[in-house]
């Protein structure tokens, strides 16, 4: 299960890093921009560790998809961003794809 701990760490640090980047306002607030860079470095470290255990397609699909949906939620809650029905359907499909890969794909989960 440590492979998924690494993957979760990659997702969390990437989402927080991207949120810090948004708050940096184009690096107008250098400390937040620096925090974003540092968190991206940590995120890539966690991804590299997850890749030692899991297939690259599974890692990247999960990392990017959960990050996309997580950041969209943060955008809605903290940055007053809006989404329409098409975006919500898209997010649901992205998550459904990740669930299919992680739970049901025999290519990524051999028996």
mmCIF file of C-alpha atoms in Angstrom:
data_model
loop_
_atom_site.group_PDB
_atom_site.id
_atom_site.type_symbol
_atom_site.label_atom_id
_atom_site.label_comp_id
_atom_site.label_asym_id
_atom_site.label_seq_id
_atom_site.Cartn_x
_atom_site.Cartn_y
_atom_site.Cartn_z
ATOM 1 C CA UNK A 1 0.000 0.000 0.000
ATOM 2 C CA UNK A 2 2.962 2.361 0.274
ATOM 3 C CA UNK A 3 2.777 2.890 -3.487
ATOM 4 C CA UNK A 4 -0.619 4.513 -3.026
ATOM 5 C CA UNK A 5 0.695 6.543 -0.097
ATOM 6 C CA UNK A 6 3.330 7.957 -2.448
ATOM 7 C CA UNK A 7 0.674 8.611 -5.069
ATOM 8 C CA UNK A 8 -1.566 10.358 -2.523
ATOM 9 C CA UNK A 9 1.392 12.461 -1.381
ATOM 10 C CA UNK A 10 2.049 13.451 -4.992
ATOM 11 C CA UNK A 11 -1.560 14.495 -5.489
ATOM 12 C CA UNK A 12 -1.837 16.470 -2.250
ATOM 13 C CA UNK A 13 1.440 18.349 -2.731
ATOM 14 C CA UNK A 14 0.628 19.136 -6.368
ATOM 15 C CA UNK A 15 -2.838 20.451 -5.481
ATOM 16 C CA UNK A 16 -1.513 22.605 -2.631
ATOM 17 C CA UNK A 17 1.355 23.779 -4.849
ATOM 18 C CA UNK A 18 -1.004 24.820 -7.624
ATOM 19 C CA UNK A 19 -3.209 26.618 -5.100
ATOM 20 C CA UNK A 20 -0.134 28.482 -3.828
ATOM 21 C CA UNK A 21 0.747 29.352 -7.421
ATOM 22 C CA UNK A 22 -2.732 30.817 -7.921
ATOM 23 C CA UNK A 23 -2.365 32.829 -4.706
ATOM 24 C CA UNK A 24 1.062 34.093 -5.808
ATOM 25 C CA UNK A 25 -0.712 36.129 -8.497
ATOM 26 C CA UNK A 26 1.873 35.506 -11.181
ATOM 27 C CA UNK A 27 4.747 35.464 -8.652
ATOM 28 C CA UNK A 28 3.750 38.919 -7.393
ATOM 29 C CA UNK A 29 3.954 37.264 -3.973
ATOM 30 C CA UNK A 30 7.332 35.586 -4.310
ATOM 31 C CA UNK A 31 7.052 33.530 -1.127
ATOM 32 C CA UNK A 32 3.907 31.816 -2.403
ATOM 33 C CA UNK A 33 5.538 31.271 -5.777
ATOM 34 C CA UNK A 34 8.542 29.739 -4.050
ATOM 35 C CA UNK A 35 6.251 27.535 -1.982
ATOM 36 C CA UNK A 36 4.573 26.353 -5.184
ATOM 37 C CA UNK A 37 7.927 25.405 -6.714
ATOM 38 C CA UNK A 38 9.005 23.569 -3.563
ATOM 39 C CA UNK A 39 5.735 21.641 -3.430
ATOM 40 C CA UNK A 40 6.046 20.694 -7.113
ATOM 41 C CA UNK A 41 9.518 19.293 -6.404
ATOM 42 C CA UNK A 42 8.114 17.241 -3.517
ATOM 43 C CA UNK A 43 5.230 16.102 -5.721
ATOM 44 C CA UNK A 44 7.619 14.882 -8.419
ATOM 45 C CA UNK A 45 9.628 13.029 -5.787
ATOM 46 C CA UNK A 46 6.475 11.231 -4.638
ATOM 47 C CA UNK A 47 5.547 10.435 -8.250
ATOM 48 C CA UNK A 48 9.008 8.983 -8.843
ATOM 49 C CA UNK A 49 8.570 6.743 -5.805
ATOM 50 C CA UNK A 50 5.096 5.619 -6.898
ATOM 51 C CA UNK A 51 6.536 4.757 -10.328
ATOM 52 C CA UNK A 52 8.884 2.229 -8.761
ATOM 53 C CA UNK A 53 5.825 0.152 -7.818
ATOM 54 C CA UNK A 54 3.040 1.050 -10.246
ATOM 55 C CA UNK A 55 2.687 1.348 -14.051
ATOM 56 C CA UNK A 56 3.338 4.807 -15.471
ATOM 57 C CA UNK A 57 -0.094 5.015 -17.122
ATOM 58 C CA UNK A 58 -1.874 4.285 -13.875
ATOM 59 C CA UNK A 59 0.238 6.725 -11.863
ATOM 60 C CA UNK A 60 -0.039 9.591 -14.312
ATOM 61 C CA UNK A 61 -3.745 9.091 -14.999
ATOM 62 C CA UNK A 62 -4.554 8.997 -11.289
ATOM 63 C CA UNK A 63 -2.237 11.880 -10.365
ATOM 64 C CA UNK A 64 -3.545 14.191 -13.060
ATOM 65 C CA UNK A 65 -7.228 13.248 -12.815
ATOM 66 C CA UNK A 66 -7.534 13.531 -9.051
ATOM 67 C CA UNK A 67 -5.498 16.738 -9.194
ATOM 68 C CA UNK A 68 -7.829 18.211 -11.814
ATOM 69 C CA UNK A 69 -10.961 17.445 -9.827
ATOM 70 C CA UNK A 70 -9.373 18.504 -6.531
ATOM 71 C CA UNK A 71 -8.243 21.816 -7.964
ATOM 72 C CA UNK A 72 -11.646 22.426 -9.517
ATOM 73 C CA UNK A 73 -13.230 21.920 -6.094
ATOM 74 C CA UNK A 74 -10.705 24.272 -4.489
ATOM 75 C CA UNK A 75 -11.402 26.815 -7.218
ATOM 76 C CA UNK A 76 -15.111 26.681 -6.476
ATOM 77 C CA UNK A 77 -14.782 26.829 -2.683
ATOM 78 C CA UNK A 78 -11.898 29.262 -2.241
ATOM 79 C CA UNK A 79 -11.614 31.282 -5.462
ATOM 80 C CA UNK A 80 -15.305 31.751 -6.348
ATOM 81 C CA UNK A 81 -14.865 29.960 -9.657
ATOM 82 C CA UNK A 82 -17.904 28.477 -11.333
ATOM 83 C CA UNK A 83 -18.523 25.322 -13.329
ATOM 84 C CA UNK A 84 -21.357 24.399 -15.608
ATOM 85 C CA UNK A 85 -23.098 21.086 -16.164
ATOM 86 C CA UNK A 86 -20.669 20.067 -18.901
ATOM 87 C CA UNK A 87 -17.733 20.569 -16.524
ATOM 88 C CA UNK A 88 -19.409 18.529 -13.790
ATOM 89 C CA UNK A 89 -20.120 15.702 -16.239
ATOM 90 C CA UNK A 90 -16.507 15.889 -17.394
ATOM 91 C CA UNK A 91 -15.214 15.650 -13.829
ATOM 92 C CA UNK A 92 -17.452 12.651 -13.145
ATOM 93 C CA UNK A 93 -16.165 10.929 -16.286
ATOM 94 C CA UNK A 94 -12.546 11.644 -15.333
ATOM 95 C CA UNK A 95 -13.044 10.098 -11.898
ATOM 96 C CA UNK A 96 -14.936 7.155 -13.412
ATOM 97 C CA UNK A 97 -11.972 6.542 -15.705
ATOM 98 C CA UNK A 98 -9.551 6.536 -12.792
ATOM 99 C CA UNK A 99 -11.752 4.121 -10.846
ATOM 100 C CA UNK A 100 -11.913 1.813 -13.869
ATOM 101 C CA UNK A 101 -8.117 1.860 -14.215
ATOM 102 C CA UNK A 102 -7.398 1.338 -10.536
ATOM 103 C CA UNK A 103 -10.075 -1.212 -9.706
ATOM 104 C CA UNK A 104 -11.168 -3.030 -12.833
ATOM 105 C CA UNK A 105 -8.376 -2.925 -15.413
ATOM 106 C CA UNK A 106 -6.610 -6.276 -15.694
ATOM 107 C CA UNK A 107 -3.777 -4.505 -17.518
ATOM 108 C CA UNK A 108 -3.011 -2.489 -14.385
ATOM 109 C CA UNK A 109 -4.192 -4.994 -11.786
ATOM 110 C CA UNK A 110 -3.160 -8.464 -12.936
ATOM 111 C CA UNK A 111 -4.810 -11.330 -11.084
#
